[in-house]
Amino acid sequence: MNKTIFQQIIDKEIPATILYEDESLIAIEDINPVAPVHALIIPKKCIETLNDLNPADTDIVGKMILVARNLAKELKIDQSGYRTVFNCNSDGGQTVSHIHLHLVGGRKMNWPPG
Ligand code: 5GP
C-alpha cells in the first residue's frame, strides 16, 4: 500500500510545520487553511477512517482531543472558541485515508456545516 501524505509527513519524507510531536502523534499546520488557525492532529499509527477504530485506540483518540485543547490554548483561540472535526469517508469530506482531527478557529464558524 502506498503511504498517505500524512505517513510521509510523520516519516519526515516531506516537510510540514510541526506544532506538536510525541511518540504517538503529530500536530501540523494544514497546508490549505480554512481559518486563521487550522491544525491537524494525526496519530502516528495509521488508522484509515473512524470506522476502523477499535477499543485499543481509545487512548490515542482521547489524547488527540487533549492535544487539540492544548493547542487551542497555545494558539490563543481557547476563549474565543474553535471547532474540532473528524471527517469520515466521502460524504464526510475525508480526503486523506489516515484519521486526523481538524482544529479550526480564529474566526466565527457557521452552523450547519456546508
Ligand atoms: P480531510 O479532507 O481528509 O478531512 O483533511 C485533509 C486535510 O489535509 C485538508 O485540510 C488538506 O488541506 C490537508 N493536507 C493535504 N495535503 C497536505 C500536506 O501535504 N500538508 C499539510 N500540512 N496538509 C495537507
Coordinates of C-alpha atoms and ligand atoms in Angstrom, one line a residue:
M1 CA 0.0 0.0 0.0
N2 CA 1.3 3.5 -0.9
K3 CA 2.0 5.8 2.1
T4 CA -0.5 8.5 2.7
I5 CA 0.7 12.1 2.7
F6 CA 0.4 12.1 6.5
Q7 CA 2.5 9.0 6.8
Q8 CA 5.1 10.7 4.7
I9 CA 5.0 13.7 7.0
I10 CA 5.2 11.5 10.1
D11 CA 8.3 9.8 8.5
K12 CA 9.8 13.2 7.7
E13 CA 9.9 12.4 4.0
I14 CA 8.0 15.6 3.2
P15 CA 8.1 18.8 5.2
A16 CA 5.3 20.3 7.3
T17 CA 5.1 22.9 10.0
I18 CA 5.0 20.9 13.2
L19 CA 3.1 22.3 16.1
Y20 CA 3.5 19.4 18.5
E21 CA 5.0 15.9 18.3
D22 CA 5.5 13.0 20.7
E23 CA 5.8 9.2 20.4
S24 CA 2.3 8.6 19.4
L25 CA 1.0 11.6 17.5
I26 CA 2.0 14.7 15.5
A27 CA 0.2 18.1 15.0
I28 CA 0.8 20.2 12.0
E29 CA -0.5 23.3 10.3
D30 CA -2.9 22.5 7.5
I31 CA -1.4 23.4 4.1
N32 CA -4.7 24.8 2.9
P33 CA -6.1 26.6 6.0
V34 CA -9.8 27.4 6.1
A35 CA -9.4 29.8 9.0
P36 CA -6.6 31.8 10.7
V37 CA -5.9 28.7 12.8
H38 CA -6.1 25.3 11.1
A39 CA -4.2 22.5 12.7
L40 CA -4.3 18.7 12.1
I41 CA -3.7 16.3 14.9
I42 CA -2.6 12.9 13.5
P43 CA -1.9 9.7 15.2
K44 CA 1.4 8.0 14.1
K45 CA -0.4 4.7 13.9
C46 CA -2.2 4.6 10.5
I47 CA -6.0 4.1 11.1
E48 CA -7.7 4.7 7.8
T49 CA -11.1 6.1 9.0
L50 CA -13.1 6.4 12.1
N51 CA -14.9 3.2 11.0
D52 CA -11.6 1.4 11.6
L53 CA -11.2 2.3 15.2
N54 CA -11.2 -0.4 17.8
P55 CA -11.3 -0.3 21.6
A56 CA -7.5 -0.4 21.8
D57 CA -7.5 3.0 20.1
T58 CA -9.4 4.7 22.9
D59 CA -6.3 6.3 24.5
I60 CA -4.9 7.7 21.3
V61 CA -8.2 9.3 20.3
G62 CA -8.6 10.8 23.8
K63 CA -5.1 12.1 23.5
M64 CA -5.8 13.7 20.1
I65 CA -8.6 15.7 21.7
L66 CA -6.4 16.8 24.7
V67 CA -3.7 17.9 22.3
A68 CA -6.3 19.9 20.3
R69 CA -7.4 21.5 23.6
N70 CA -3.7 22.3 24.5
L71 CA -3.0 23.8 21.0
A72 CA -6.2 25.9 21.2
K73 CA -4.8 27.5 24.4
E74 CA -1.3 27.9 22.9
L75 CA -2.7 29.5 19.8
K76 CA -4.9 31.7 21.8
I77 CA -8.3 30.6 20.5
D78 CA -9.4 28.8 23.6
Q79 CA -11.5 31.8 24.9
S80 CA -12.9 33.0 21.5
G81 CA -13.7 29.4 20.6
Y82 CA -12.9 26.8 18.0
R83 CA -14.2 23.7 16.2
T84 CA -12.8 20.2 16.1
V85 CA -13.8 17.9 13.3
F86 CA -13.2 14.3 12.2
N87 CA -14.3 13.8 8.6
C88 CA -15.2 10.3 7.6
N89 CA -15.3 8.9 4.1
S90 CA -16.7 10.6 1.0
D91 CA -19.9 12.2 2.4
G92 CA -17.9 13.4 5.4
G93 CA -15.4 15.1 3.2
Q94 CA -12.4 12.9 4.1
T95 CA -9.6 13.2 1.5
V96 CA -6.7 11.6 3.3
S97 CA -7.2 8.0 4.5
H98 CA -5.4 8.3 7.8
I99 CA -7.5 9.7 10.6
H100 CA -6.9 13.2 11.7
L101 CA -8.6 15.8 13.9
H102 CA -9.0 19.3 12.5
L103 CA -8.7 22.2 14.9
V104 CA -10.1 25.3 13.3
G105 CA -10.5 28.7 14.9
G106 CA -9.7 32.4 14.8
R107 CA -13.0 33.3 13.1
K108 CA -16.7 32.8 13.7
M109 CA -17.8 29.3 12.5
N110 CA -21.1 28.7 10.7
W111 CA -23.7 26.0 11.6
P112 CA -24.9 23.8 10.0
P113 CA -21.6 23.0 8.2
G114 CA -21.6 23.1 4.4
Ligands
5GP1 P1 -9.7 15.8 5.2 O1 -10.4 16.4 4.0 O2 -9.2 14.4 4.8 O3 -10.6 15.8 6.4 O4 -8.5 16.7 5.5 C1 -7.3 16.6 4.9 C2 -6.5 17.9 5.2 O5 -5.2 17.7 4.9 C3 -7.0 19.0 4.3 O6 -7.5 20.1 5.1 C4 -5.8 19.4 3.5 O7 -5.7 20.8 3.3 C5 -4.6 18.8 4.3 N1 -3.5 18.4 3.6 C6 -3.5 17.7 2.4 N2 -2.2 17.5 2.0 C7 -1.4 18.2 2.9 C8 0.0 18.3 3.0 O8 0.8 17.9 2.2 N3 0.5 19.0 4.1 C9 -0.4 19.5 5.0 N4 0.2 20.2 6.1 N5 -1.7 19.4 5.0 C10 -2.2 18.7 3.9

